[in-house]
C-alpha atoms as a printed R data frame, in Angstrom:
    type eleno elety resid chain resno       x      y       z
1   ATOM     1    CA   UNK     A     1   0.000  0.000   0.000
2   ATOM     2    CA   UNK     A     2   1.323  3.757  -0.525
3   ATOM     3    CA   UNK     A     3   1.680  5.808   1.812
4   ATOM     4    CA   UNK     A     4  -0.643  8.916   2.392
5   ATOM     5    CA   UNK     A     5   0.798 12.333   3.917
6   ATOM     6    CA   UNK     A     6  -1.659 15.234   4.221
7   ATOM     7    CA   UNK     A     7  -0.193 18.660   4.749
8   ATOM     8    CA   UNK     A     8  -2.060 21.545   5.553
9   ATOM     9    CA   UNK     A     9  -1.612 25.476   5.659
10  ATOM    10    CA   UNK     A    10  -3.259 28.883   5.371
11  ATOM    11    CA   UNK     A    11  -2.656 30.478   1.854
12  ATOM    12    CA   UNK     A    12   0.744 31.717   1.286
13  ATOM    13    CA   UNK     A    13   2.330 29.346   4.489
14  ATOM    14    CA   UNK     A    14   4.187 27.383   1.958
15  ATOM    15    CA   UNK     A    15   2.414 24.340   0.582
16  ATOM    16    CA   UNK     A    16   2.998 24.240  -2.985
17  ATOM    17    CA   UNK     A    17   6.106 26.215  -2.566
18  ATOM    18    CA   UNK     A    18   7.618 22.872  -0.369
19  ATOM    19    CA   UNK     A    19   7.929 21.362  -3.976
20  ATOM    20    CA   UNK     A    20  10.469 23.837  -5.257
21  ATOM    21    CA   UNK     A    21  13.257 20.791  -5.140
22  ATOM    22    CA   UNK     A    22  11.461 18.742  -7.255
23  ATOM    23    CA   UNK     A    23  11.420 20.413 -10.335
24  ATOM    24    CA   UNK     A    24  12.088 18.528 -13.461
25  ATOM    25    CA   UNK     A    25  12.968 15.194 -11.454
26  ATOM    26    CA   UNK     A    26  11.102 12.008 -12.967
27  ATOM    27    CA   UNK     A    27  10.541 10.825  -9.340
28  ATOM    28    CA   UNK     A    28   8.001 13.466  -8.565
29  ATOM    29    CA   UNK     A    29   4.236 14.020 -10.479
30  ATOM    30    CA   UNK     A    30   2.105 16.416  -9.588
31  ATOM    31    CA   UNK     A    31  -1.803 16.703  -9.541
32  ATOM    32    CA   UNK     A    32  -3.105 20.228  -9.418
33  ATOM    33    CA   UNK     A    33  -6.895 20.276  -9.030
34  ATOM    34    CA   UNK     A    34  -6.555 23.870  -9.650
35  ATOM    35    CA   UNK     A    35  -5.356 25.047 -12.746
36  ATOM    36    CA   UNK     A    36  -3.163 27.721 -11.654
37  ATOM    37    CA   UNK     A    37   0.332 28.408 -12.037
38  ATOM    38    CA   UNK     A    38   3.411 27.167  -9.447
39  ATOM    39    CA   UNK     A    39   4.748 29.489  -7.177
40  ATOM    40    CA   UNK     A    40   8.477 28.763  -8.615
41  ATOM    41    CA   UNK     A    41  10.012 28.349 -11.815
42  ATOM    42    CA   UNK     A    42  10.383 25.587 -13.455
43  ATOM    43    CA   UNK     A    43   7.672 22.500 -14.023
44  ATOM    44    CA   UNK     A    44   7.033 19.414 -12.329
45  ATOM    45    CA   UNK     A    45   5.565 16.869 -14.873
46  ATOM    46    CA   UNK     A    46   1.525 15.654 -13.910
47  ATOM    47    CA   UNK     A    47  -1.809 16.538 -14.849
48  ATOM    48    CA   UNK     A    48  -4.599 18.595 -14.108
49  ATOM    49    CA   UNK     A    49  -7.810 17.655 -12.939
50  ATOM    50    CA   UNK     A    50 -10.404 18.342 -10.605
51  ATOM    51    CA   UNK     A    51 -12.451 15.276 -11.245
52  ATOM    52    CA   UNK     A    52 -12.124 12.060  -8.666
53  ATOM    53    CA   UNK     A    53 -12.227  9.237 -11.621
54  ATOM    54    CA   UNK     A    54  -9.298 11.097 -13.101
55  ATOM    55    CA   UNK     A    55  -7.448 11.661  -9.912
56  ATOM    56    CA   UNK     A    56  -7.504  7.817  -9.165
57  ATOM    57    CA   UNK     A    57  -6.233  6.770 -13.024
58  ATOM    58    CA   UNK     A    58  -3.229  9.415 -12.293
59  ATOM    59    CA   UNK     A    59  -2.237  8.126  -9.208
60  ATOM    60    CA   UNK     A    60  -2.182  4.466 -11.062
61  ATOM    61    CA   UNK     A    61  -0.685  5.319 -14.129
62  ATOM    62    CA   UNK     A    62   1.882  7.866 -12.625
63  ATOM    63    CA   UNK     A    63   5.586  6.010 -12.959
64  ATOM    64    CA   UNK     A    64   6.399  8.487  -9.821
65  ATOM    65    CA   UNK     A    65   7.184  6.921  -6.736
66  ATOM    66    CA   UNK     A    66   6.013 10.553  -5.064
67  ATOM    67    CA   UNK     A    67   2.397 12.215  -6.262
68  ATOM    68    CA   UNK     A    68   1.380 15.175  -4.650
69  ATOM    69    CA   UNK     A    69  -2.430 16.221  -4.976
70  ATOM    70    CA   UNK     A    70  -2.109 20.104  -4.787
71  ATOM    71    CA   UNK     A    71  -5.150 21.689  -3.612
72  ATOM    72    CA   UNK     A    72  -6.877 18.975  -2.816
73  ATOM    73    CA   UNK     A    73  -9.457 20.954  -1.270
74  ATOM    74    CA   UNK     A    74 -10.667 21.957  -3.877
75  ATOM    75    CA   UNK     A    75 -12.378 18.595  -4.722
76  ATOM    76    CA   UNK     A    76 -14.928 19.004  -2.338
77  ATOM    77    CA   UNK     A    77 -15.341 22.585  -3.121
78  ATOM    78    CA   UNK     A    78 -15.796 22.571  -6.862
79  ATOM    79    CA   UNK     A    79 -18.154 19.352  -6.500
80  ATOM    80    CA   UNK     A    80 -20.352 21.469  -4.083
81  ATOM    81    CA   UNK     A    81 -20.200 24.256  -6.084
82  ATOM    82    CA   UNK     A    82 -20.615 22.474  -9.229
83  ATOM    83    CA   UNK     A    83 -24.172 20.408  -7.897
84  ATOM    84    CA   UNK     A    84 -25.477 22.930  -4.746
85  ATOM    85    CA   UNK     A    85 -27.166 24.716  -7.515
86  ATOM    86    CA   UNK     A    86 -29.031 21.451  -8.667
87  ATOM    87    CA   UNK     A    87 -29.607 19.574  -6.038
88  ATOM    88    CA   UNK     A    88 -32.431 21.442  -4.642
89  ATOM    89    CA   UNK     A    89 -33.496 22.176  -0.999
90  ATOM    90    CA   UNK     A    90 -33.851 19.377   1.956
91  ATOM    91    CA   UNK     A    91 -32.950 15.826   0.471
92  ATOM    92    CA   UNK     A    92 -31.583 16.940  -2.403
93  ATOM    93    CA   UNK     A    93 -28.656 19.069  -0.277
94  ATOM    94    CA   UNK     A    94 -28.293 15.822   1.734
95  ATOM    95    CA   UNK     A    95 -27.571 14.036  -0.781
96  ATOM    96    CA   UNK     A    96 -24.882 16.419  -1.980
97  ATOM    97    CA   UNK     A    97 -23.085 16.667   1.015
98  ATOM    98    CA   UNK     A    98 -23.437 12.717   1.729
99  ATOM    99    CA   UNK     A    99 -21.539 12.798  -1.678
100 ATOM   100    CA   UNK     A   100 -19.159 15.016  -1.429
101 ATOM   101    CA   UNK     A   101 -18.482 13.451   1.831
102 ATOM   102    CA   UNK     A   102 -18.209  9.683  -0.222
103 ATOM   103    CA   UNK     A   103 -15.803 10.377  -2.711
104 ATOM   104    CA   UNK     A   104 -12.922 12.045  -0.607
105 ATOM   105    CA   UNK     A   105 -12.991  9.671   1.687
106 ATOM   106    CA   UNK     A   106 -12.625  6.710  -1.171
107 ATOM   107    CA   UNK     A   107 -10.317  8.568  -2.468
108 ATOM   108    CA   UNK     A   108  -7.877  8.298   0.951
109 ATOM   109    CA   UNK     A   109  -8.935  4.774   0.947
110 ATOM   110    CA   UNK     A   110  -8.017  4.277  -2.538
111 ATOM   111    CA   UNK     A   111  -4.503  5.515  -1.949
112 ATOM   112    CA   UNK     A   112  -4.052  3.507   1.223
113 ATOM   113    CA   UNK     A   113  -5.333  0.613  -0.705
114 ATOM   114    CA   UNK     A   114  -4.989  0.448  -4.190
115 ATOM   115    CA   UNK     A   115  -1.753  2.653  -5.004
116 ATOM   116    CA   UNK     A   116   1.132  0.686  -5.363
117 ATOM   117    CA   UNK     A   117   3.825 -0.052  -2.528
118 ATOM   118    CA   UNK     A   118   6.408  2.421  -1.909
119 ATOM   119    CA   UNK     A   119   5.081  5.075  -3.340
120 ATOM   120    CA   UNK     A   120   4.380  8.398  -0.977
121 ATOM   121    CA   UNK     A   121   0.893 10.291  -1.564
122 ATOM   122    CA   UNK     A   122   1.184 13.789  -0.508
123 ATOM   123    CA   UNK     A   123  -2.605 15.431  -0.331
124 ATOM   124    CA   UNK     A   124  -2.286 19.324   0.161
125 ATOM   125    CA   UNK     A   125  -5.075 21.219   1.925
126 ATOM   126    CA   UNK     A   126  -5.946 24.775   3.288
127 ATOM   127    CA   UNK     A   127  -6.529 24.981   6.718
128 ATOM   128    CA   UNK     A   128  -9.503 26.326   9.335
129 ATOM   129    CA   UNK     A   129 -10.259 26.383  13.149
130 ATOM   130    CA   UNK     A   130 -13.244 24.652  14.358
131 ATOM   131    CA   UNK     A   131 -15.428 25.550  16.989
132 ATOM   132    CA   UNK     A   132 -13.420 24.310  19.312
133 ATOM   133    CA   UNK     A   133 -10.259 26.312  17.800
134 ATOM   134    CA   UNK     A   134  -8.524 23.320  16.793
135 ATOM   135    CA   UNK     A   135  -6.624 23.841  13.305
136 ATOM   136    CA   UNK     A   136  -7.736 20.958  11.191
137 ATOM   137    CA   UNK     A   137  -8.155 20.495   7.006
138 ATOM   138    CA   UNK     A   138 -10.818 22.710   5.427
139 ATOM   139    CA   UNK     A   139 -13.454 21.184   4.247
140 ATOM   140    CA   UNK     A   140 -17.451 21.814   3.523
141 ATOM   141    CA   UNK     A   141 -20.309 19.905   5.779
142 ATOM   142    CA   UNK     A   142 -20.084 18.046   8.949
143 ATOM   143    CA   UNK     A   143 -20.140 14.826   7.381
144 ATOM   144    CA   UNK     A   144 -16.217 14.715   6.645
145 ATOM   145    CA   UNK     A   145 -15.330 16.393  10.163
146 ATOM   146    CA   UNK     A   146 -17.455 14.304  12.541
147 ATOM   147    CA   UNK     A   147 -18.174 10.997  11.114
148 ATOM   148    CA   UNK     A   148 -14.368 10.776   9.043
149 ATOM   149    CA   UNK     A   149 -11.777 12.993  10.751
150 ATOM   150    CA   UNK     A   150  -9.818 13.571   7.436
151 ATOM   151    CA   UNK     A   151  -6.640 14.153   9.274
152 ATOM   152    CA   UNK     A   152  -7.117 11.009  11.250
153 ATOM   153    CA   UNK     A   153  -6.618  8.655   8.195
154 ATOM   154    CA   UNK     A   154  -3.169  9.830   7.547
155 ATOM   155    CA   UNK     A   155  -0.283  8.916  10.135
156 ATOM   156    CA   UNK     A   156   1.481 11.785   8.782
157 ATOM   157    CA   UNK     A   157  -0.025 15.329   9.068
158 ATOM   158    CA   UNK     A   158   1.952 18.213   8.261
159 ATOM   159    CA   UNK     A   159   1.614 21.429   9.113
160 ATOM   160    CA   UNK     A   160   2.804 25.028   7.009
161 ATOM   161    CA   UNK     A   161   3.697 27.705   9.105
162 ATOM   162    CA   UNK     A   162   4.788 31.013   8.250
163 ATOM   163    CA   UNK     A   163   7.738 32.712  10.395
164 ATOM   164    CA   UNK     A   164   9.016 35.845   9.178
165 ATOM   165    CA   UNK     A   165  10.700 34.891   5.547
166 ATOM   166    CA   UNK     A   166  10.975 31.337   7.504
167 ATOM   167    CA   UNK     A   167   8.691 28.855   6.001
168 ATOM   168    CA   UNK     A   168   8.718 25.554   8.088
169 ATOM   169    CA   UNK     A   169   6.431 22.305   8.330
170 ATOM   170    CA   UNK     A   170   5.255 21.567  11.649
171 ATOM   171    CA   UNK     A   171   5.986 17.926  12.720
172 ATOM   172    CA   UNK     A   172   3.716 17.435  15.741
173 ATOM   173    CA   UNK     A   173   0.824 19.015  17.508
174 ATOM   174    CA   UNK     A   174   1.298 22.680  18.246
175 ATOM   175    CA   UNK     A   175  -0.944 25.481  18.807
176 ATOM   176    CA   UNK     A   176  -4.200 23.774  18.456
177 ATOM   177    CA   UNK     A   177  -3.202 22.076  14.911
178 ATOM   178    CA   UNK     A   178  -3.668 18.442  13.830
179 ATOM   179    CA   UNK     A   179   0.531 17.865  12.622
180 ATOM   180    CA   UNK     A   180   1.551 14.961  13.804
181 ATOM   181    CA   UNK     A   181   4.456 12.030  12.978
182 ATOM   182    CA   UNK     A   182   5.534  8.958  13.971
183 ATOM   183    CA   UNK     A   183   7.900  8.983  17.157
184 ATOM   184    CA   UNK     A   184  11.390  9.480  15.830
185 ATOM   185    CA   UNK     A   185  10.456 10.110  12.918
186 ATOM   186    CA   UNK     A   186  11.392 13.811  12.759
187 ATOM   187    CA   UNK     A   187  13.983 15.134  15.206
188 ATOM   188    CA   UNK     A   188  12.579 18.253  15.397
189 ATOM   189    CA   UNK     A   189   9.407 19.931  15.693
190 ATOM   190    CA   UNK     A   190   9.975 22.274  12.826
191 ATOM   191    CA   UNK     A   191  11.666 21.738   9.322
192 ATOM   192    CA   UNK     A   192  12.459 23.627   6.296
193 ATOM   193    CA   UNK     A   193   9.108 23.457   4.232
194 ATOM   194    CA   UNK     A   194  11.258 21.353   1.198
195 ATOM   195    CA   UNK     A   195   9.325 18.371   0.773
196 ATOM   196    CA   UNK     A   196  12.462 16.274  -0.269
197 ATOM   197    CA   UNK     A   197  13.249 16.655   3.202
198 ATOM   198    CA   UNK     A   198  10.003 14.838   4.251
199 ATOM   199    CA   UNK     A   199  10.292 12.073   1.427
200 ATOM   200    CA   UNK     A   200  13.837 11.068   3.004
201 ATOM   201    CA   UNK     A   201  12.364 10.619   6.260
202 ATOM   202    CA   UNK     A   202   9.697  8.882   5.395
203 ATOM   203    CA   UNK     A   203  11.236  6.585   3.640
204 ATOM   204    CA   UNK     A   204  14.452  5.964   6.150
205 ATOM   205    CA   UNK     A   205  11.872  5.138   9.179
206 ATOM   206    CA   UNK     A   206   9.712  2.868   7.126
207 ATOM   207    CA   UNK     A   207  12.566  1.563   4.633
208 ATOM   208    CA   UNK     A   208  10.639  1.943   1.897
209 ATOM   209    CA   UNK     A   209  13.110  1.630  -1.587
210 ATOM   210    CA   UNK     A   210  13.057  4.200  -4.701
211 ATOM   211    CA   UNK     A   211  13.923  3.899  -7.678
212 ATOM   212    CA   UNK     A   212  17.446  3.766  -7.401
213 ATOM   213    CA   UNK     A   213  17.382  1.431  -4.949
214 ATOM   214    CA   UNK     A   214  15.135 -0.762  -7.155
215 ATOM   215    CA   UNK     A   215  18.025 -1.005 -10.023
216 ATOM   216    CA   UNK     A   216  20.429 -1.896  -7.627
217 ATOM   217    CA   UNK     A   217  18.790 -5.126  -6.141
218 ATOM   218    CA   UNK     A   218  17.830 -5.814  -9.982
C-alpha cells in the first residue's frame, strides 16, 4: 500500500512552494486540481484535474514513486459548487453533502489501498479552526469532520507555518493544529518546508526503496 501524507496550511504558508526541489525530477508528479500556475520556476511533470475518476487513473498510471495532490481541497469545493445549484433544498442538499463526503474519503482509501507499494501520496489542503479552535483540514459539511476525521486517516499530518521569511512544516501538535508524525520520525518539531526533506524521512523510518534502490537489487 502507498503511503498517504496530508499537509495543511493557510494560503501563502508554503504548501505548494515545499515542492520547489522537485522540479524537473522524474521521481516526482504532480496533480493540481486547480489550474493555476506554481509558485516557482520551473515544471514538475503531472496533470490537471479536478475530477475524482481522473485523480484515481493518475495516481495508477503515474511512474512516480512521489504524487502530490495540490489543492486537494478543492475537490470538495468545486463538486459542491458544481451540484449545490441542482440539487435542490432538503434531500436533495443531503444528498450532496453525503456525496461530497463519499468520494474524498474513497479517495484516501483508494490511496491507502490500491496505489502501489512504496510510493508516498502527498494530499495538500488549506486549513480552518473549528469551533473548538482546533486547526484541522478545510473542508465543507459536517459529514467529513465528525463521522471521518480527514486528518485522522493519515499517520502523517503536516503542518505550514509562516515565520518571518521562515517557512517551516510543523511535525507534531502545536498550537491547536492536527501535525503529527511517527515517534522518531522527525527530530525536530519544525523543518524547512522542502518536501524532499520529508520524502527522506519517510522513507528511512519505514525503509521503503526508490527507484534507485530498485536497479540496484535488480
Amino acid at each position: 500500500m502507498a503511503i498517504p501524507v496530508l499537509i495543511i496550511g493557510r494560503s501563502g504558508t508554503g504548501k505548494s512552494t515545499s515542492l520547489r526541489n522537485c522540479v524537473d525530477n522524474p521521481d516526482w508528479n504532480l496533480i493540481r486540481v486547480l489550474n493555476k500556475p506554481l509558485p516557482f520556476k520551473g515544471k514538475i511533470n503531472g496533470w490537471n484535474t479536478d475530477n475524482y475518476q481522473q485523480v484515481m487513473k493518475c495516481l495508477i498510471a503515474s511512474k512516480a514513486n512521489n504524487i502530490v495532490i495540490d489543492d486537494a481541497g478543492y475537490l470538495i469545493t468545486n463538486m459542491f459548487m458544481n451540484g449545490h445549484s441542482s440539487a435542490g433544498g432538503g434531500n436533495g442538499v443531503f444528498t450532496l453533502y453525503n456525496q461530497i463526503g463519499d468520494h474524498f474519503w474513497n479517495l484516501i482509501q483508494f490511496i491507502s489501498e490500491k496505489v502501489p507499494e512504496n510510493k508516498i501520496v502527498y494530499v495538500m489542503m488549506h486549513e480552518e479552526s473549528n469551533d473548538l479552535g482546533e486547526i484541522k483540514p478545510k473542508t465543507i459539511g459536517k459529514l467529513l469532520d465528525e463521522k471521518v476525521c480527514i486528518e485522522g486517516m493519515f499517520t502523517v499530518v503536516l503542518r505550514c507555518m509562516a515565520e518571518g521569511n521562515n517557512h517551516l512544516f510543523v511535525t507534531q501538535a502545536a498550537d491547536g493544529a492536527v501535525s503529527k508524525s511517527p515517534i522518531g520520525m522527525f527530530a525536530n518539531l519544525t523543518i524547512d518546508n522542502d518536501i524532499l526533506l520529508v520524502e527522506k524521512a519517510i522513507r528511512e523510518y519505514y525503509e521503503l526503496g526508490g527507484k534507485k534502490e530498485d536497479a540496484e537489487t535488480k
